[in-house]
């Protein structure tokens, strides 16, 4: 630091006392033991400082008595007392904060005090362990109720039991989906139609979609109704003879099974009309049995696509019509309307999209050059969202100021600045998904087709046997 020369001094021959005039050696910390004082071309070590206007040399001044004499204090590198006190105070503040941070990390108490070293403001904050415990238990009431645009947890069905100490759960015996399931069933995962996790549709779980676990298996819930059940050695639908496996637009490719399907054929559950009538047999006699290839298989595999045997639903329909019958009246002939999801432009919307920029960033890599691993420093381009530095303001719109240490080592107060991502408004099409009919897809139940085939062949055999018998009797 610069030499101190302010004021003048008075000295006495063969004395160690130096008196100052207009000097501030003590209060400003401008002189301390170990410094060197230059008096009249001679150097003297400072032994001690008594006040702003008096200090003691380590050896006697040897020279003529003098007053109003100029001098120079050469500092040996030690900090001035005032600055040393400031640094010591700052160090004490930060040591206090560090100790508080350690307590925040390890304390089992719900809150700990944390002091801002810049403002000396002490605030009670949630301890780390308590915060992690609340996260693992999903136990924040305010957060649970505002995580999504919908009510994440309905206080109605929870009976007001949500609190900072309660797990995020449906805590109500009546929440077992319309009271259908046993009280031991527990909701595991529940989603809204848009995929947002929640445990209530506004006021109850009756319209929820989810998976429930009970003592004997798992149940899938849609619209508050059971749609499937998986238990020991069984996977079934949620209702008897009500649901389909797949649909006209979402067919299973192959079904692997150890045995054939079992179709209900209990006479107590049927109204029998009669045996197949003559028009029905004649209609089936018009049906051809064909060998064919599926068109989608030809697209995938070419002309080597496998050959299949069967008949054509359109030909069955035409054969029945030729005998005055409506094929749609019979369960062997099926038709299903096929719908396709399409996106339709319904307007425009303005959205903020990020502004991207490409910048060069430092890059280090190791290359083997002539057998020697060599560190190569350079740059590489990186594309990222552009940012701009903005001042932080409080809720009142005033700039947030922070204490910092300037380049000269002195404290300064300046605005708090942060990088803010840059976006630009973009107008784009707004679309909605809707279903459009792709027409009808025809199908056949081959088990019933084979029943018609067997009945037709039986009638032909009976007719042939009758004719043979008649011929034999006529002979």
CSV table of C-alpha atoms in Angstrom, one decimal:
chain,number,residue,atom,x,y,z
A,1,UNK,CA,0.0,0.0,0.0
A,2,UNK,CA,1.2,3.7,-0.5
A,3,UNK,CA,3.5,5.2,2.1
A,4,UNK,CA,1.8,7.4,4.7
A,5,UNK,CA,3.1,11.1,4.7
A,6,UNK,CA,0.1,13.1,6.0
A,7,UNK,CA,0.9,15.7,8.7
A,8,UNK,CA,4.3,16.5,10.2
A,9,UNK,CA,6.3,15.2,13.2
A,10,UNK,CA,8.4,16.5,16.1
A,11,UNK,CA,11.5,14.6,17.2
A,12,UNK,CA,14.1,14.9,20.0
A,13,UNK,CA,17.7,13.8,19.8
A,14,UNK,CA,18.4,10.5,21.6
A,15,UNK,CA,14.6,9.9,22.2
A,16,UNK,CA,12.3,7.1,20.9
A,17,UNK,CA,9.2,9.3,21.0
A,18,UNK,CA,7.8,10.8,17.9
A,19,UNK,CA,4.9,13.3,18.1
A,20,UNK,CA,2.6,14.0,15.1
A,21,UNK,CA,0.6,16.9,14.0
A,22,UNK,CA,-2.4,16.3,11.7
A,23,UNK,CA,-1.7,12.6,11.8
A,24,UNK,CA,-4.2,9.7,12.2
A,25,UNK,CA,-1.8,6.8,12.9
A,26,UNK,CA,-4.1,4.8,15.2
A,27,UNK,CA,-7.7,5.3,14.2
A,28,UNK,CA,-7.1,4.7,10.5
A,29,UNK,CA,-4.6,1.9,11.1
A,30,UNK,CA,-1.9,3.8,9.2
A,31,UNK,CA,0.9,2.8,11.5
A,32,UNK,CA,1.6,-0.3,13.4
A,33,UNK,CA,4.5,-2.2,15.0
A,34,UNK,CA,7.0,-3.4,12.4
A,35,UNK,CA,6.5,-0.5,10.0
A,36,UNK,CA,9.5,1.6,9.0
A,37,UNK,CA,9.6,5.4,9.5
A,38,UNK,CA,11.8,7.5,7.2
A,39,UNK,CA,13.1,10.7,9.1
A,40,UNK,CA,15.6,13.0,7.5
A,41,UNK,CA,17.0,10.2,5.3
A,42,UNK,CA,17.4,7.7,8.2
A,43,UNK,CA,15.2,4.6,8.7
A,44,UNK,CA,13.7,3.7,12.0
A,45,UNK,CA,11.6,0.7,13.0
A,46,UNK,CA,8.2,1.5,14.7
A,47,UNK,CA,8.0,-0.3,18.0
A,48,UNK,CA,4.4,0.7,19.0
A,49,UNK,CA,1.7,3.2,18.2
A,50,UNK,CA,0.2,5.1,21.2
A,51,UNK,CA,-2.4,7.3,19.5
A,52,UNK,CA,-3.1,9.2,16.3
A,53,UNK,CA,-0.3,11.7,17.2
A,54,UNK,CA,2.3,9.6,19.0
A,55,UNK,CA,4.3,6.5,18.3
A,56,UNK,CA,7.5,4.9,19.7
A,57,UNK,CA,10.6,4.0,17.7
A,58,UNK,CA,12.5,0.7,18.4
A,59,UNK,CA,15.8,2.7,18.7
A,60,UNK,CA,16.6,6.3,19.7
A,61,UNK,CA,16.4,9.1,17.1
A,62,UNK,CA,19.9,10.4,16.6
A,63,UNK,CA,19.8,13.9,15.1
A,64,UNK,CA,18.9,17.5,15.7
A,65,UNK,CA,15.8,18.3,17.5
A,66,UNK,CA,13.1,19.3,15.0
A,67,UNK,CA,9.4,20.1,14.6
A,68,UNK,CA,7.1,20.5,11.6
A,69,UNK,CA,9.3,17.9,10.0
A,70,UNK,CA,8.1,15.8,7.0
A,71,UNK,CA,8.3,12.0,7.2
A,72,UNK,CA,7.2,8.8,5.5
A,73,UNK,CA,5.8,5.6,7.0
A,74,UNK,CA,6.8,2.6,5.0
A,75,UNK,CA,4.3,-0.2,5.6
A,76,UNK,CA,5.6,-3.7,5.8
A,77,UNK,CA,2.6,-5.3,4.1
A,78,UNK,CA,0.4,-5.9,7.1
A,79,UNK,CA,-3.3,-4.9,6.7
A,80,UNK,CA,-4.4,-1.6,8.1
A,81,UNK,CA,-6.3,-2.1,11.4
A,82,UNK,CA,-9.6,-0.8,10.1
A,83,UNK,CA,-9.5,-3.1,7.1
A,84,UNK,CA,-8.4,-6.0,9.2
A,85,UNK,CA,-11.4,-5.4,11.5
A,86,UNK,CA,-13.7,-5.4,8.6
A,87,UNK,CA,-12.3,-8.6,7.2
A,88,UNK,CA,-12.4,-10.3,10.6
A,89,UNK,CA,-16.1,-9.2,11.0
A,90,UNK,CA,-16.9,-10.5,7.5
A,91,UNK,CA,-15.1,-13.8,8.2
A,92,UNK,CA,-17.1,-14.2,11.5
A,93,UNK,CA,-20.4,-13.6,9.6
A,94,UNK,CA,-19.6,-16.3,7.0
A,95,UNK,CA,-18.3,-18.7,9.6
A,96,UNK,CA,-21.6,-18.3,11.4
A,97,UNK,CA,-23.5,-18.9,8.2
A,98,UNK,CA,-21.4,-22.0,7.4
A,99,UNK,CA,-22.1,-23.4,10.8
A,100,UNK,CA,-25.8,-22.8,10.3
A,101,UNK,CA,-25.7,-24.5,6.9
A,102,UNK,CA,-24.1,-27.6,8.5
A,103,UNK,CA,-26.9,-27.5,11.1
A,104,UNK,CA,-29.5,-27.1,8.2
A,105,UNK,CA,-28.0,-30.2,6.5
A,106,UNK,CA,-27.8,-32.5,9.6
A,107,UNK,CA,-30.5,-31.2,12.0
A,108,UNK,CA,-33.5,-33.4,12.8
A,109,UNK,CA,-35.5,-30.3,13.8
A,110,UNK,CA,-38.2,-29.1,11.4
A,111,UNK,CA,-36.6,-25.7,11.0
A,112,UNK,CA,-33.2,-24.0,11.6
A,113,UNK,CA,-32.1,-20.4,11.7
A,114,UNK,CA,-30.2,-19.2,8.7
A,115,UNK,CA,-28.5,-15.7,8.6
A,116,UNK,CA,-27.8,-13.8,5.4
A,117,UNK,CA,-24.2,-12.6,5.9
A,118,UNK,CA,-24.8,-9.6,3.6
A,119,UNK,CA,-27.9,-8.3,5.4
A,120,UNK,CA,-27.6,-9.9,8.9
A,121,UNK,CA,-31.3,-10.9,8.5
A,122,UNK,CA,-32.0,-14.3,10.2
A,123,UNK,CA,-34.8,-16.5,8.9
A,124,UNK,CA,-36.2,-19.8,10.1
A,125,UNK,CA,-36.0,-22.2,7.1
A,126,UNK,CA,-37.1,-25.9,6.7
A,127,UNK,CA,-34.2,-28.2,7.6
A,128,UNK,CA,-32.9,-30.5,4.8
A,129,UNK,CA,-34.0,-33.7,6.4
A,130,UNK,CA,-37.5,-32.4,7.1
A,131,UNK,CA,-37.8,-31.2,3.5
A,132,UNK,CA,-36.7,-34.6,2.1
A,133,UNK,CA,-39.1,-36.4,4.4
A,134,UNK,CA,-41.9,-34.2,3.1
A,135,UNK,CA,-41.0,-35.0,-0.5
A,136,UNK,CA,-40.8,-38.7,0.1
A,137,UNK,CA,-44.2,-38.7,1.7
A,138,UNK,CA,-45.8,-36.3,-0.8
A,139,UNK,CA,-46.8,-34.3,2.3
A,140,UNK,CA,-47.1,-30.7,1.1
A,141,UNK,CA,-50.7,-29.7,1.2
A,142,UNK,CA,-50.3,-26.5,-0.8
A,143,UNK,CA,-48.1,-28.1,-3.4
A,144,UNK,CA,-50.4,-31.1,-3.7
A,145,UNK,CA,-53.3,-28.9,-4.4
A,146,UNK,CA,-51.6,-26.7,-7.0
A,147,UNK,CA,-49.2,-29.0,-8.9
A,148,UNK,CA,-51.7,-29.2,-11.8
A,149,UNK,CA,-54.5,-27.1,-13.2
A,150,UNK,CA,-56.9,-29.7,-11.7
A,151,UNK,CA,-57.2,-30.5,-8.0
A,152,UNK,CA,-54.5,-33.0,-7.4
A,153,UNK,CA,-56.0,-34.2,-4.1
A,154,UNK,CA,-59.7,-33.6,-3.4
A,155,UNK,CA,-60.2,-32.3,0.2
A,156,UNK,CA,-63.9,-33.5,-0.3
A,157,UNK,CA,-63.0,-37.2,-0.5
A,158,UNK,CA,-60.2,-36.9,2.0
A,159,UNK,CA,-62.4,-35.5,4.6
A,160,UNK,CA,-60.1,-32.6,5.3
A,161,UNK,CA,-57.3,-34.9,6.5
A,162,UNK,CA,-54.6,-33.5,4.2
A,163,UNK,CA,-51.9,-31.8,6.2
A,164,UNK,CA,-48.1,-31.4,6.2
A,165,UNK,CA,-47.9,-34.7,8.1
A,166,UNK,CA,-50.3,-36.8,6.0
A,167,UNK,CA,-49.3,-38.9,3.0
A,168,UNK,CA,-50.7,-38.0,-0.4
A,169,UNK,CA,-53.5,-40.5,-0.5
A,170,UNK,CA,-57.2,-41.0,-0.8
A,171,UNK,CA,-58.0,-41.3,2.9
A,172,UNK,CA,-61.6,-42.1,2.7
A,173,UNK,CA,-63.4,-45.5,2.8
A,174,UNK,CA,-66.0,-44.4,0.3
A,175,UNK,CA,-63.3,-43.8,-2.3
A,176,UNK,CA,-63.4,-47.4,-3.4
A,177,UNK,CA,-64.9,-46.5,-6.8
A,178,UNK,CA,-68.7,-46.4,-6.3
A,179,UNK,CA,-68.3,-48.8,-3.3
A,180,UNK,CA,-67.9,-51.7,-5.7
A,181,UNK,CA,-64.5,-53.0,-4.4
A,182,UNK,CA,-63.4,-54.2,-1.0
A,183,UNK,CA,-62.1,-51.7,1.5
A,184,UNK,CA,-58.6,-53.2,1.3
A,185,UNK,CA,-58.2,-52.1,-2.3
A,186,UNK,CA,-55.6,-49.4,-2.6
A,187,UNK,CA,-55.3,-46.9,-5.5
A,188,UNK,CA,-51.8,-47.2,-6.9
A,189,UNK,CA,-51.8,-44.9,-10.0
A,190,UNK,CA,-54.6,-42.7,-11.2
A,191,UNK,CA,-54.4,-40.5,-14.3
A,192,UNK,CA,-56.6,-37.9,-16.0
A,193,UNK,CA,-57.6,-38.3,-19.6
A,194,UNK,CA,-54.8,-35.9,-20.5
A,195,UNK,CA,-52.2,-37.9,-18.6
A,196,UNK,CA,-51.8,-35.6,-15.6
A,197,UNK,CA,-51.6,-37.6,-12.4
A,198,UNK,CA,-54.3,-36.8,-9.9
A,199,UNK,CA,-56.6,-38.7,-7.5
A,200,UNK,CA,-59.8,-37.0,-8.2
A,201,UNK,CA,-61.9,-35.6,-11.1
A,202,UNK,CA,-63.0,-32.4,-9.4
A,203,UNK,CA,-64.9,-33.9,-6.4
A,204,UNK,CA,-64.6,-37.7,-6.4
A,205,UNK,CA,-62.8,-40.7,-7.9
A,206,UNK,CA,-65.9,-42.1,-9.7
A,207,UNK,CA,-64.6,-40.8,-13.0
A,208,UNK,CA,-61.0,-41.7,-12.4
A,209,UNK,CA,-58.8,-43.9,-14.6
A,210,UNK,CA,-56.3,-46.0,-12.6
A,211,UNK,CA,-54.9,-49.2,-11.4
A,212,UNK,CA,-56.1,-50.7,-8.1
A,213,UNK,CA,-54.3,-53.4,-6.1
A,214,UNK,CA,-56.3,-55.7,-3.8
A,215,UNK,CA,-55.5,-58.7,-1.8
A,216,UNK,CA,-56.1,-61.1,-4.7
A,217,UNK,CA,-54.9,-59.2,-7.8
A,218,UNK,CA,-55.0,-56.0,-9.7
A,219,UNK,CA,-57.9,-54.2,-11.4
A,220,UNK,CA,-57.9,-51.6,-14.2
A,221,UNK,CA,-60.4,-48.8,-13.8
A,222,UNK,CA,-61.8,-46.6,-16.6
A,223,UNK,CA,-64.7,-44.2,-15.9
A,224,UNK,CA,-65.1,-45.6,-12.5
A,225,UNK,CA,-65.8,-49.2,-13.8
A,226,UNK,CA,-63.6,-52.2,-13.7
A,227,UNK,CA,-62.3,-53.1,-17.2
A,228,UNK,CA,-59.9,-55.9,-16.4
A,229,UNK,CA,-58.7,-58.0,-13.6
A,230,UNK,CA,-55.3,-59.9,-13.2
A,231,UNK,CA,-55.1,-62.4,-10.5
A,232,UNK,CA,-53.6,-65.9,-9.7
A,233,UNK,CA,-53.8,-67.9,-13.0
A,234,UNK,CA,-56.5,-65.6,-14.5
A,235,UNK,CA,-56.7,-62.5,-16.7
A,236,UNK,CA,-60.3,-61.5,-17.4
A,237,UNK,CA,-62.5,-58.6,-18.4
A,238,UNK,CA,-64.3,-56.4,-15.9
A,239,UNK,CA,-67.8,-57.7,-16.8
A,240,UNK,CA,-69.4,-60.9,-18.1
A,241,UNK,CA,-69.9,-61.1,-21.8
A,242,UNK,CA,-69.6,-57.3,-22.3
A,243,UNK,CA,-66.1,-56.3,-23.5
A,244,UNK,CA,-64.3,-57.0,-26.8
A,245,UNK,CA,-60.6,-58.0,-27.2
A,246,UNK,CA,-59.5,-55.4,-29.8
A,247,UNK,CA,-61.8,-53.6,-32.2
A,248,UNK,CA,-62.2,-53.2,-36.0
A,249,UNK,CA,-59.3,-50.8,-36.2
A,250,UNK,CA,-57.1,-52.4,-33.6
A,251,UNK,CA,-57.0,-56.1,-34.3
A,252,UNK,CA,-54.7,-58.6,-32.7
A,253,UNK,CA,-52.4,-60.2,-35.3
A,254,UNK,CA,-52.1,-63.7,-33.8
A,255,UNK,CA,-53.5,-65.5,-30.8
A,256,UNK,CA,-51.4,-68.2,-29.3
A,257,UNK,CA,-53.3,-70.6,-27.0
A,258,UNK,CA,-52.8,-74.1,-25.7
A,259,UNK,CA,-56.4,-75.1,-26.4
A,260,UNK,CA,-59.3,-73.7,-28.4
A,261,UNK,CA,-61.8,-71.2,-27.2
A,262,UNK,CA,-64.9,-72.2,-25.2
A,263,UNK,CA,-68.2,-70.7,-26.5
A,264,UNK,CA,-71.3,-70.8,-24.3
A,265,UNK,CA,-73.7,-73.3,-25.7
A,266,UNK,CA,-76.0,-73.9,-22.7
A,267,UNK,CA,-79.6,-74.6,-23.9
A,268,UNK,CA,-81.0,-72.7,-20.9
A,269,UNK,CA,-79.5,-69.5,-22.4
A,270,UNK,CA,-80.8,-70.0,-25.9
A,271,UNK,CA,-84.1,-69.6,-27.8
A,272,UNK,CA,-84.0,-72.2,-30.6
A,273,UNK,CA,-85.7,-71.3,-33.8
A,274,UNK,CA,-85.3,-74.5,-35.9
A,275,UNK,CA,-82.8,-76.4,-37.9
A,276,UNK,CA,-81.3,-74.6,-40.9
A,277,UNK,CA,-84.0,-74.1,-43.5
A,278,UNK,CA,-83.8,-74.9,-47.2
A,279,UNK,CA,-83.1,-71.3,-48.3
A,280,UNK,CA,-80.3,-71.1,-45.8
A,281,UNK,CA,-78.7,-74.3,-47.0
A,282,UNK,CA,-79.1,-73.3,-50.7
A,283,UNK,CA,-77.6,-69.9,-49.9
A,284,UNK,CA,-74.6,-71.6,-48.3
A,285,UNK,CA,-74.3,-73.9,-51.3
A,286,UNK,CA,-73.5,-70.8,-53.4
A,287,UNK,CA,-70.5,-69.9,-51.2
A,288,UNK,CA,-67.1,-70.7,-52.6
A,289,UNK,CA,-64.1,-71.9,-50.6
A,290,UNK,CA,-61.0,-70.1,-51.9
A,291,UNK,CA,-57.2,-69.9,-51.5
A,292,UNK,CA,-56.0,-66.3,-51.1
A,293,UNK,CA,-53.3,-63.9,-49.8
A,294,UNK,CA,-53.8,-60.9,-47.6
A,295,UNK,CA,-52.9,-57.6,-49.4
A,296,UNK,CA,-51.0,-56.2,-46.4
A,297,UNK,CA,-48.9,-59.3,-46.2
A,298,UNK,CA,-48.1,-59.0,-49.9
A,299,UNK,CA,-47.0,-55.4,-49.3
A,300,UNK,CA,-44.6,-56.6,-46.5
A,301,UNK,CA,-43.5,-59.9,-48.0
A,302,UNK,CA,-44.2,-59.7,-51.7
A,303,UNK,CA,-45.5,-62.6,-53.8
A,304,UNK,CA,-44.2,-65.1,-51.3
A,305,UNK,CA,-46.8,-64.1,-48.7
A,306,UNK,CA,-48.4,-67.1,-47.2
A,307,UNK,CA,-51.6,-68.6,-48.7
A,308,UNK,CA,-54.7,-68.9,-46.6
A,309,UNK,CA,-58.0,-70.8,-47.2
A,310,UNK,CA,-61.4,-69.5,-46.5
A,311,UNK,CA,-64.2,-67.5,-48.1
A,312,UNK,CA,-65.1,-63.9,-48.7
A,313,UNK,CA,-67.7,-61.9,-46.7
A,314,UNK,CA,-69.0,-60.1,-49.7
A,315,UNK,CA,-69.7,-63.4,-51.5
A,316,UNK,CA,-71.5,-64.8,-48.4
A,317,UNK,CA,-73.6,-61.6,-48.4
A,318,UNK,CA,-74.4,-62.0,-52.1
A,319,UNK,CA,-75.2,-65.7,-51.8
A,320,UNK,CA,-77.7,-65.0,-49.0
A,321,UNK,CA,-79.3,-62.2,-50.9
A,322,UNK,CA,-79.8,-64.6,-53.9
A,323,UNK,CA,-82.0,-66.7,-51.7
A,324,UNK,CA,-83.9,-63.7,-50.3
A,325,UNK,CA,-81.9,-63.7,-47.0
A,326,UNK,CA,-80.1,-60.8,-45.2
A,327,UNK,CA,-76.6,-62.0,-44.2
A,328,UNK,CA,-76.5,-59.3,-41.5
A,329,UNK,CA,-79.2,-61.2,-39.6
A,330,UNK,CA,-76.8,-64.1,-39.0
A,331,UNK,CA,-73.9,-64.0,-36.5
A,332,UNK,CA,-71.5,-65.6,-39.0
A,333,UNK,CA,-71.5,-62.3,-41.1
A,334,UNK,CA,-70.0,-59.2,-39.4
A,335,UNK,CA,-69.4,-55.6,-40.4
A,336,UNK,CA,-67.7,-52.9,-38.4
A,337,UNK,CA,-67.3,-49.2,-39.1
A,338,UNK,CA,-63.6,-48.2,-39.1
A,339,UNK,CA,-62.6,-44.8,-37.7
A,340,UNK,CA,-59.3,-43.0,-38.2
A,341,UNK,CA,-57.8,-40.3,-36.0
A,342,UNK,CA,-57.0,-37.2,-38.0
A,343,UNK,CA,-55.6,-33.8,-37.0
A,344,UNK,CA,-57.7,-30.8,-38.2
A,345,UNK,CA,-56.6,-27.2,-38.3
A,346,UNK,CA,-59.2,-25.2,-36.3
A,347,UNK,CA,-57.4,-21.8,-36.1
A,348,UNK,CA,-54.1,-20.3,-35.0
A,349,UNK,CA,-52.3,-19.7,-31.7
A,350,UNK,CA,-49.4,-17.6,-30.6
A,351,UNK,CA,-46.6,-19.4,-28.6
A,352,UNK,CA,-43.2,-18.3,-27.4
A,353,UNK,CA,-40.4,-20.2,-29.0
A,354,UNK,CA,-36.8,-20.0,-27.9
A,355,UNK,CA,-34.3,-17.9,-29.9
A,356,UNK,CA,-31.3,-20.1,-30.6
A,357,UNK,CA,-27.7,-19.1,-31.2
A,358,UNK,CA,-24.5,-20.8,-32.0
A,359,UNK,CA,-21.4,-19.9,-29.9
A,360,UNK,CA,-17.9,-21.2,-29.7
A,361,UNK,CA,-17.1,-22.7,-26.3
A,362,UNK,CA,-13.7,-24.0,-25.0
A,363,UNK,CA,-12.9,-27.5,-25.9
A,364,UNK,CA,-10.2,-29.8,-24.7
A,365,UNK,CA,-9.3,-33.2,-26.1
A,366,UNK,CA,-6.4,-35.6,-25.9
A,367,UNK,CA,-4.8,-36.6,-29.2
A,368,UNK,CA,-2.1,-39.2,-29.8
A,369,UNK,CA,0.6,-37.4,-31.8
A,370,UNK,CA,3.7,-39.5,-32.7
A,371,UNK,CA,2.8,-41.8,-29.8
A,372,UNK,CA,2.6,-39.0,-27.3
A,373,UNK,CA,-0.8,-38.2,-25.7
A,374,UNK,CA,-1.1,-34.4,-26.3
A,375,UNK,CA,-3.7,-32.1,-24.7
A,376,UNK,CA,-5.2,-30.0,-27.5
A,377,UNK,CA,-7.1,-26.9,-26.5
A,378,UNK,CA,-9.5,-25.2,-28.9
A,379,UNK,CA,-13.2,-24.3,-29.3
A,380,UNK,CA,-16.2,-26.0,-30.7
A,381,UNK,CA,-19.6,-24.6,-31.8
A,382,UNK,CA,-22.6,-25.2,-29.5
A,383,UNK,CA,-26.2,-24.3,-30.3
A,384,UNK,CA,-28.1,-23.1,-27.3
A,385,UNK,CA,-31.0,-20.8,-26.4
A,386,UNK,CA,-29.9,-17.2,-26.4
A,387,UNK,CA,-30.0,-15.2,-23.2
A,388,UNK,CA,-29.8,-11.6,-22.1
A,389,UNK,CA,-28.7,-10.1,-18.8
A,390,UNK,CA,-31.6,-8.5,-16.9
A,391,UNK,CA,-31.9,-6.9,-13.5
A,392,UNK,CA,-34.0,-8.7,-10.9
A,393,UNK,CA,-36.9,-6.7,-9.4
A,394,UNK,CA,-39.0,-7.5,-6.4
A,395,UNK,CA,-42.8,-7.7,-6.4
A,396,UNK,CA,-43.1,-4.0,-6.2
A,397,UNK,CA,-41.0,-3.6,-9.4
A,398,UNK,CA,-37.9,-2.2,-7.6
A,399,UNK,CA,-34.5,-3.4,-8.4
A,400,UNK,CA,-33.0,-6.0,-6.0
A,401,UNK,CA,-29.6,-4.7,-4.7
A,402,UNK,CA,-26.9,-7.0,-3.4
A,403,UNK,CA,-23.6,-6.3,-1.5
A,404,UNK,CA,-20.4,-7.3,-3.4
A,405,UNK,CA,-16.7,-6.7,-3.2
A,406,UNK,CA,-15.4,-4.4,-5.8
A,407,UNK,CA,-12.2,-4.8,-7.8
A,408,UNK,CA,-10.4,-2.5,-5.3
A,409,UNK,CA,-11.4,-4.8,-2.5
A,410,UNK,CA,-14.0,-2.4,-1.1
A,411,UNK,CA,-17.7,-3.3,-0.6
A,412,UNK,CA,-20.1,-2.0,-3.3
A,413,UNK,CA,-23.9,-2.2,-3.7
A,414,UNK,CA,-25.1,-3.1,-7.2
A,415,UNK,CA,-28.3,-4.6,-8.9
A,416,UNK,CA,-28.7,-8.4,-8.9
A,417,UNK,CA,-28.4,-9.5,-12.5
A,418,UNK,CA,-29.4,-12.8,-14.1
A,419,UNK,CA,-29.4,-14.4,-17.5
A,420,UNK,CA,-32.9,-14.5,-19.0
A,421,UNK,CA,-33.7,-16.9,-21.9
A,422,UNK,CA,-34.8,-15.0,-25.0
A,423,UNK,CA,-38.0,-16.1,-26.7
A,424,UNK,CA,-39.9,-14.8,-29.7
A,425,UNK,CA,-43.7,-15.0,-30.4
A,426,UNK,CA,-44.6,-17.4,-33.2
A,427,UNK,CA,-48.0,-17.8,-34.8
A,428,UNK,CA,-48.7,-21.5,-35.7
A,429,UNK,CA,-51.7,-23.6,-36.6
A,430,UNK,CA,-53.9,-24.9,-33.8
A,431,UNK,CA,-55.1,-28.4,-34.4
A,432,UNK,CA,-57.6,-30.8,-32.9
A,433,UNK,CA,-57.8,-34.5,-33.3
A,434,UNK,CA,-61.1,-36.1,-34.4
A,435,UNK,CA,-62.3,-39.4,-35.8
A,436,UNK,CA,-63.2,-39.8,-39.4
A,437,UNK,CA,-65.0,-42.9,-40.7
A,438,UNK,CA,-63.0,-44.9,-43.2
A,439,UNK,CA,-66.0,-47.1,-44.1
A,440,UNK,CA,-67.0,-50.6,-43.2
A,441,UNK,CA,-64.8,-53.7,-42.7
A,442,UNK,CA,-66.5,-57.0,-43.3
A,443,UNK,CA,-65.7,-60.2,-41.4
A,444,UNK,CA,-66.9,-63.8,-40.8
A,445,UNK,CA,-67.1,-66.0,-37.8
A,446,UNK,CA,-65.6,-69.1,-39.2
A,447,UNK,CA,-66.9,-71.4,-36.5
A,448,UNK,CA,-70.5,-70.6,-37.6
A,449,UNK,CA,-69.5,-70.7,-41.3
A,450,UNK,CA,-68.3,-74.3,-40.7
A,451,UNK,CA,-71.6,-75.1,-39.0
A,452,UNK,CA,-73.4,-74.0,-42.2
A,453,UNK,CA,-70.9,-76.0,-44.2
A,454,UNK,CA,-71.5,-79.1,-42.1
A,455,UNK,CA,-75.3,-78.7,-42.3
A,456,UNK,CA,-75.2,-78.2,-46.1
A,457,UNK,CA,-73.0,-81.3,-46.6
A,458,UNK,CA,-75.3,-83.2,-44.2
A,459,UNK,CA,-78.3,-82.2,-46.3
A,460,UNK,CA,-76.5,-83.2,-49.5
A,461,UNK,CA,-75.5,-86.6,-48.1
A,462,UNK,CA,-79.0,-87.2,-46.9
A,463,UNK,CA,-80.4,-86.4,-50.3
A,464,UNK,CA,-77.8,-88.6,-51.9
A,465,UNK,CA,-78.6,-91.5,-49.6
A,466,UNK,CA,-82.3,-91.1,-50.2
A,467,UNK,CA,-81.7,-91.2,-54.0
A,468,UNK,CA,-79.4,-94.3,-53.7
A,469,UNK,CA,-82.1,-96.0,-51.5
A,470,UNK,CA,-84.8,-95.2,-54.1
A,471,UNK,CA,-82.6,-96.5,-56.9
A,472,UNK,CA,-81.8,-99.7,-55.0
A,473,UNK,CA,-85.5,-100.2,-54.2
A,474,UNK,CA,-86.5,-99.5,-57.8
A,475,UNK,CA,-83.9,-102.1,-59.0
